Coordinates of C-alpha atoms in Angstrom, one line a residue:
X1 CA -25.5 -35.8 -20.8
X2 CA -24.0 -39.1 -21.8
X3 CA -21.9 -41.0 -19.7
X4 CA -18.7 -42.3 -21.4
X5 CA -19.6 -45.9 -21.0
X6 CA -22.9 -45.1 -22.5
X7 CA -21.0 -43.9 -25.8
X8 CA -18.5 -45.9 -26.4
X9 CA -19.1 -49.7 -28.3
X10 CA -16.2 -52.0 -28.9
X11 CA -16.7 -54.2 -32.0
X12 CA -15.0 -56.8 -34.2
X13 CA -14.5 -56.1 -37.3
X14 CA -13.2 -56.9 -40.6
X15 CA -10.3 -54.5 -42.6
X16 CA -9.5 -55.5 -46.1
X17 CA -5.5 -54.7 -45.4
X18 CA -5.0 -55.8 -41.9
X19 CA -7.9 -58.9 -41.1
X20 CA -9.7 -59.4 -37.7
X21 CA -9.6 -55.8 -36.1
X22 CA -11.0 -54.5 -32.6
X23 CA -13.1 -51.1 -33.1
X24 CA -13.1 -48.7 -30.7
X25 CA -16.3 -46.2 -31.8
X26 CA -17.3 -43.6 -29.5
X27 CA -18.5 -40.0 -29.5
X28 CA -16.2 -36.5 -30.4
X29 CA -16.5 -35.1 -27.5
X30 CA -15.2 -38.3 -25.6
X31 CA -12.3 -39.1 -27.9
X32 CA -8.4 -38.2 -25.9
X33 CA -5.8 -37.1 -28.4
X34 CA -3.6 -39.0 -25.5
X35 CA -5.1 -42.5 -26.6
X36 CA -4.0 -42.0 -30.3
X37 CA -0.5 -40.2 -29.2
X38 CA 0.2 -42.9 -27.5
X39 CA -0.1 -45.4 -30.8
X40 CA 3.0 -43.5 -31.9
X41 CA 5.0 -43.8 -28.7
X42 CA 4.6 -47.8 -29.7
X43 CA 5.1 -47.6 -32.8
X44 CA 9.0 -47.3 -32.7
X45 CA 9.0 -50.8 -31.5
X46 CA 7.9 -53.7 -32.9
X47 CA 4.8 -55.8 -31.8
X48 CA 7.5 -58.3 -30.4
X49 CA 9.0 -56.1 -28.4
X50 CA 6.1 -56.6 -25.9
X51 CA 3.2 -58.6 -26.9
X52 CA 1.4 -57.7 -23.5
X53 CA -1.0 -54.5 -24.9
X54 CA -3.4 -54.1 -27.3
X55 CA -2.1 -51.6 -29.8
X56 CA -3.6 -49.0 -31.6
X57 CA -3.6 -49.6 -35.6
X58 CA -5.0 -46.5 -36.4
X59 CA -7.8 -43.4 -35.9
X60 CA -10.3 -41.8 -38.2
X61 CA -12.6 -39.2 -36.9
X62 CA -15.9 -38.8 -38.5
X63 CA -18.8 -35.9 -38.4
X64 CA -19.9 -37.3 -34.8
X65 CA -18.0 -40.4 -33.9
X66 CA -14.4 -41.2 -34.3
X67 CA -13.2 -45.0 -35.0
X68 CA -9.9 -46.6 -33.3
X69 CA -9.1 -49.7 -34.9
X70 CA -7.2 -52.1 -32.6
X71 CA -5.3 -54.9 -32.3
X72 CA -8.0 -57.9 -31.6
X73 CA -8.1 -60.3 -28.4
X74 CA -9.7 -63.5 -28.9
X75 CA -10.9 -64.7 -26.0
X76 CA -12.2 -62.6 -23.4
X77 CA -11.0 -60.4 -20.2
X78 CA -9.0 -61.3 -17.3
X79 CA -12.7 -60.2 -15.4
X80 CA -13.9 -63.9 -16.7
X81 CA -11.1 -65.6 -15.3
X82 CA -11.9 -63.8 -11.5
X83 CA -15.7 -64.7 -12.0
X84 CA -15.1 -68.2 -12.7
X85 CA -14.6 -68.7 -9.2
X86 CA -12.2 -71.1 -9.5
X87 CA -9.1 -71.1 -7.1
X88 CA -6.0 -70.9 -9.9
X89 CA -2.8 -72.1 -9.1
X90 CA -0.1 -70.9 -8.0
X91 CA 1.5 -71.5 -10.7
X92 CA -0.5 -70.2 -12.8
X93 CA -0.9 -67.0 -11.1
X94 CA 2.6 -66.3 -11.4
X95 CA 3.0 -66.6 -15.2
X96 CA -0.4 -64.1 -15.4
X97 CA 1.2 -61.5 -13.0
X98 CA 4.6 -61.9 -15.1
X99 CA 3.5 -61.5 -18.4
X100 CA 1.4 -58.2 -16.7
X101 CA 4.3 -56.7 -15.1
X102 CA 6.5 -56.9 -18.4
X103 CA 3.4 -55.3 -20.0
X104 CA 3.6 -52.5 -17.3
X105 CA 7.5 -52.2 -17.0
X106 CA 7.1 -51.5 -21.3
X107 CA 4.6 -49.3 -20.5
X108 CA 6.0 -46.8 -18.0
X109 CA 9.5 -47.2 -19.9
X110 CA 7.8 -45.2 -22.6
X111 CA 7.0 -42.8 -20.2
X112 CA 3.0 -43.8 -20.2
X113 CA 0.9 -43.9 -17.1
X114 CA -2.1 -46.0 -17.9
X115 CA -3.9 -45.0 -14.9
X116 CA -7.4 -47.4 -15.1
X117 CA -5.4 -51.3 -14.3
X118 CA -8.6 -53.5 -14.1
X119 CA -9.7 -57.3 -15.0
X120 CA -11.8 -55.5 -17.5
X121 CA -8.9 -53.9 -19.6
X122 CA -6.5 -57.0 -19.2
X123 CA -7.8 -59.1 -22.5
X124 CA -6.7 -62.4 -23.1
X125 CA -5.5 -63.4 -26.9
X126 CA -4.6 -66.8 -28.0
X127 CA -2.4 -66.3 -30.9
X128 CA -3.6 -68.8 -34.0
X129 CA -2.0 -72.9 -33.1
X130 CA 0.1 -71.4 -30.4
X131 CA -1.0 -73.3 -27.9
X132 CA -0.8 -70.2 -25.1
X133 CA -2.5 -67.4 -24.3
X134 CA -1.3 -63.4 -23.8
X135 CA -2.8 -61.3 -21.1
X136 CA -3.0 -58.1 -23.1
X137 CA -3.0 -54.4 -21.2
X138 CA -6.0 -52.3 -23.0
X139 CA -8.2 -49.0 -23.1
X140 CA -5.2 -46.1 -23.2
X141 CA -8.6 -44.1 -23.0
X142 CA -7.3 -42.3 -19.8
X143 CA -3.6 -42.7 -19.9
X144 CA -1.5 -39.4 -19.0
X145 CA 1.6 -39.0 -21.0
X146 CA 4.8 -37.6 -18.8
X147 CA 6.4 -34.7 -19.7
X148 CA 10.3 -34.2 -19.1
X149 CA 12.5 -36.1 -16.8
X150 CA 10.5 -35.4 -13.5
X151 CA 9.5 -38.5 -11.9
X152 CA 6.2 -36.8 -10.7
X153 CA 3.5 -35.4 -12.5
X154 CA 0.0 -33.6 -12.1
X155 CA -3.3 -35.9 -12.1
X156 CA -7.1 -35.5 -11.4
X157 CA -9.2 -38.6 -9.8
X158 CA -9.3 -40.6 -13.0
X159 CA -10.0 -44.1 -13.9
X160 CA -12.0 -46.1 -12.2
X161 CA -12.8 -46.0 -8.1
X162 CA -12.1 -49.4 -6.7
X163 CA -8.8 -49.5 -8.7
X164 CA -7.6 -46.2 -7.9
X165 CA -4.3 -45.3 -5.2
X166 CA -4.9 -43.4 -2.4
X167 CA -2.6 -40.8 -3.9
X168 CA -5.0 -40.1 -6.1
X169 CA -8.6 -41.2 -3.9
X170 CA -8.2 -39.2 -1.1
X171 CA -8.5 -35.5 -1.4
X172 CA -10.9 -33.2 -3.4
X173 CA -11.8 -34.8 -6.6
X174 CA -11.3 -32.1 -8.5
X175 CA -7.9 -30.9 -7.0
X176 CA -4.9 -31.8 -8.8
X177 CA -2.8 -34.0 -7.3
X178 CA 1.2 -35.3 -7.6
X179 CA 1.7 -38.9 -8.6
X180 CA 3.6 -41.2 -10.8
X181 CA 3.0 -44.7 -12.3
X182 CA 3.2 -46.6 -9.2
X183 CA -0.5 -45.8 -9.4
X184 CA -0.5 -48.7 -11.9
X185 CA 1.2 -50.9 -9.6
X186 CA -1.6 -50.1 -7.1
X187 CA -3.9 -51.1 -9.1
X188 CA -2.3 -54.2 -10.2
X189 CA -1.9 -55.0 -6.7
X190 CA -5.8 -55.0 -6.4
X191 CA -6.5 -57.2 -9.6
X192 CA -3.3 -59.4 -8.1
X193 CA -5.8 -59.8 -4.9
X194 CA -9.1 -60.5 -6.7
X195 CA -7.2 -63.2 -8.4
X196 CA -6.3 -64.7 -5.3
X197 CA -9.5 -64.2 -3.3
X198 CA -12.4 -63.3 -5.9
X199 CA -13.2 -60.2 -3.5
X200 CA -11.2 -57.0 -3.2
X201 CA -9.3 -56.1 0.5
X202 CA -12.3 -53.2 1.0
X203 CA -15.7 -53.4 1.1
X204 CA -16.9 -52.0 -2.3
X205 CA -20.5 -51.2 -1.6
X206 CA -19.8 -47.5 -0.3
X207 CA -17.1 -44.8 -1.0
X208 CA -16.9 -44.4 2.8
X209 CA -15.7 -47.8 3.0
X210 CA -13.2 -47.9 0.7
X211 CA -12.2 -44.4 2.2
X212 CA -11.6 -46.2 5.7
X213 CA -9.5 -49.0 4.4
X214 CA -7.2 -45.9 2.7
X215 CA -7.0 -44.0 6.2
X216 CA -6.6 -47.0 8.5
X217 CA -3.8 -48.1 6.0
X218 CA -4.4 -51.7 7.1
X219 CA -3.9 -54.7 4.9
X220 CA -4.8 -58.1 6.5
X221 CA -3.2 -61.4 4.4
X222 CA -6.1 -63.3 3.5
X223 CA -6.5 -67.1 4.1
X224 CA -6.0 -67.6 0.2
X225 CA -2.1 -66.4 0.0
X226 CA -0.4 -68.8 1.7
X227 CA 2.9 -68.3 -0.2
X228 CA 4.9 -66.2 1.4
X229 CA 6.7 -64.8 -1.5
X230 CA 3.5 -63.9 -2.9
X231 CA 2.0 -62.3 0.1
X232 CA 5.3 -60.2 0.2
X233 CA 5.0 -58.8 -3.4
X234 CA 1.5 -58.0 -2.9
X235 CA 2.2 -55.8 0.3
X236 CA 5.1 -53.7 -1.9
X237 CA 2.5 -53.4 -5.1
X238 CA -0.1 -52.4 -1.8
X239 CA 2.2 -50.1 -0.1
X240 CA -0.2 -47.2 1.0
X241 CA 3.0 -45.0 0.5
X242 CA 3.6 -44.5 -3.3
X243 CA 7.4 -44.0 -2.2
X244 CA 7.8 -47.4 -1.0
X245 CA 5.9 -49.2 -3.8
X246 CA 7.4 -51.6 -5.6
X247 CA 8.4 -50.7 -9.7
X248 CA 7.5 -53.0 -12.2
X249 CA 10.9 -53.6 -13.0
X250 CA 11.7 -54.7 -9.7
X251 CA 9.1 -56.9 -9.8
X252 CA 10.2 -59.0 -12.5
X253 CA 12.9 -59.6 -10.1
X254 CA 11.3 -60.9 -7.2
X255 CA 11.4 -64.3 -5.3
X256 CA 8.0 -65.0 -6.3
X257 CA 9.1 -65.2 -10.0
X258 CA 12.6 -65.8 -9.6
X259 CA 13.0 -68.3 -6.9
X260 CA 14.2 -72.1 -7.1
X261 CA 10.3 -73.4 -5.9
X262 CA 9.3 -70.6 -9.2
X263 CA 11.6 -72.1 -11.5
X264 CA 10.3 -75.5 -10.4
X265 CA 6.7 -74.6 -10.8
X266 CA 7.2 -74.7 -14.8
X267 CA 5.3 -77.3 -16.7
X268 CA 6.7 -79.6 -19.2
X269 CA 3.9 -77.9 -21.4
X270 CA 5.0 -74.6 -20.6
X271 CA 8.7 -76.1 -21.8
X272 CA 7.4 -77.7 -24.7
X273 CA 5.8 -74.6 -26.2
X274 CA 9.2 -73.0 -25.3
X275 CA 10.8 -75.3 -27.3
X276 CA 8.8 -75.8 -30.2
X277 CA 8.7 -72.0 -30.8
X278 CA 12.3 -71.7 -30.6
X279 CA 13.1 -74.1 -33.9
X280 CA 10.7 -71.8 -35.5
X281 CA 12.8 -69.6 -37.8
X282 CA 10.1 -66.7 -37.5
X283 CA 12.0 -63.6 -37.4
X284 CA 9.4 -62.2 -35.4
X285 CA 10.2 -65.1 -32.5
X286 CA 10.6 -62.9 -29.2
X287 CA 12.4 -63.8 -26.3
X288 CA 9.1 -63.9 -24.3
X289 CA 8.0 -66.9 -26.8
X290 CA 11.6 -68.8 -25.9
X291 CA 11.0 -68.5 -22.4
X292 CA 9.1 -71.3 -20.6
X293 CA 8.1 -68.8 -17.7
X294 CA 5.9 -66.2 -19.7
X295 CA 4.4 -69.1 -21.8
X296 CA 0.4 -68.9 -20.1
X297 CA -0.9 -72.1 -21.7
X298 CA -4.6 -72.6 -23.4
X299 CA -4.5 -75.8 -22.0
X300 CA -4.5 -73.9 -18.1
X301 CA -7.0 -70.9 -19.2
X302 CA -9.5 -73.4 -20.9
X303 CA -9.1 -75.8 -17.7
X304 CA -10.7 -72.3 -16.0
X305 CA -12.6 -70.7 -18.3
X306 CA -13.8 -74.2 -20.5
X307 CA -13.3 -74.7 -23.7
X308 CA -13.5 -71.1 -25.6
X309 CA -14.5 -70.1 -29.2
X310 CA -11.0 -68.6 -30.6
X311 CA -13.2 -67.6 -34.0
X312 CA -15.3 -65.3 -32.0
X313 CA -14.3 -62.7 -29.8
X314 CA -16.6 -62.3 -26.7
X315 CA -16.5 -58.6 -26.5
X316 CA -18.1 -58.4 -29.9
X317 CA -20.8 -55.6 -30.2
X318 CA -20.6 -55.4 -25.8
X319 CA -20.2 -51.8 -24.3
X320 CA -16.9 -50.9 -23.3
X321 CA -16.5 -50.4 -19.8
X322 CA -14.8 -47.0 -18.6
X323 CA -16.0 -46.1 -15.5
X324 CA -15.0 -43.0 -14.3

């Protein structure tokens, strides 16, 4: 049988009514009625509202195949921006991890667990003369939907391994387990590391080993993070107790984002941008395009990643990775 990353292609396309479109083609029997109910749920707001995930546009299911068409990233995943290898600063960093937790905090206020965080699902969009680039949370393909006002719900090991809390990596694979969207912060927490370090806080190579680090419940600062803000908020997104994990919202709240040395960190560019955007009389301004602290300038990514092709998006005609 065919594995889902073996029958699913993400494309760019043209639609006559809507432009530049991201298409989402995979097999029947891998398409999730949760992925398109989820288009819905966003629906209510505005693209505005939070311009940090790709949004489904809309679904049609053929004989074999059904297409999702997508909202279209321009550049390429936050994966590229690990792999460069490059040590980004601090700065930097922080206006990444801010736009991402306003993503998430959106998210889970809509009741939505995403469940499968990764560099690989976190695209990067320049919007057309903007100057700045989004980091943009992708793939609903294994989101879980709560039910009710209960704070916990019912999951299976979903997602993908390296990513995954150990709420939900311990245990029998196949048992159903109570969790709740810290499970995203988790796996933030991990992409938050790689960031930092270009490695992960386990060795990778064997399930065993990854099993050990979530038993021995030991995380060791690494030589990279020497802010101290920083390597708190890491250890509460890396609590191995879901209980004392740190929300999204409270995140956005942080010292690491909200201290004087923070505030101090913002580029002229970054207010410039801020500025510019706010003598636009676009209706559609957000506040998110006002505020010098979410602005992630091309300028920064392009100093990273070099200079990159905004006509052509890089995931054009590559598989889409879901690795479950």
């Amino acid at each position: 049988m065919s594995s889902k990353k073996q029958a699913m292609d993400l494309l760019e396309v043209h639609h006559p009514a809507i432009g530049v479109v991201a298409a989402k083609v995979m097999k029947n029997e891998f398409f999730d009625e949760n992925e398109w109910n989820i288009a819905g749920i966003f629906q209510s707001d505005p693209p505005h509202i939070c311009p940090f995930i790709i949004r489904n546009i809309l679904a049609r299911k053929f004989e074999e195949m059904t297409v999702i068409l997508l909202e279209n990233a321009n550049m390429d995943n936050l994966q590229k921006l690990i792999e460069a290898n490059v040590d980004i600063p601090l700065a930097t960093v922080r206006v990444i991890m801010k736009q991402l937790f306003e993503g998430l905090r959106y998210i889970h206020f809509k009741g939505i667990i995403h469940r499968d965080i990764k560099p690989a699902n976190i695209l990067l969009h320049s919007p057309p003369d903007s100057g700045r680039v989004l980091c943009k949370i992708g793939d609903f393909g294994e989101v879980k939907i709560k039910s009710g006002d209960n704070k916990l719900t019912l999951m299976t090991f979903r997602g993908t391994a390296v990513y995954m809390a150990p709420e939900l990596f311990l245990g029998d694979r196949h048992e159903q387990k109570q969790a709740d969207n810290t499970v995203d912060i988790w796996s933030l927490g991990i992409v938050l590391y790689q960031i930092m370090t270009h490695t992960f806080p386990f060795d990778t190579s064997t399930q065993p080993a990854i099993l050990s680090f979530m038993t021995t419940k030991v995380l060791a600062r690494p030589h990279q993070i020497l802010d101290d803000n920083l390597w708190d908020l890491l250890m509460r997104m890396l609590s191995f107790d879901r209980e004392n994990r740190i929300s999204a919202e409270d995140a956005l709240k942080h010292p690491f984002f909200t201290s004087e040395k923070a505030l101090s960190e913002i580029t002229e560019e970054q207010r410039q941008l801020a500025l510019i955007t706010q003598q636009n009389i676009d209706k559609n301004v957000s506040y998110f395009d006002i505020n010098p602290s979410f602005i992630l300038t091309l300028n920064e990514v392009q100093r990273i990643l070099g200079k990159v092709d905004l006509v052509r998006s890089l995931s054009i005609k590559q598989p889409l990775e879901i690795i479950t």
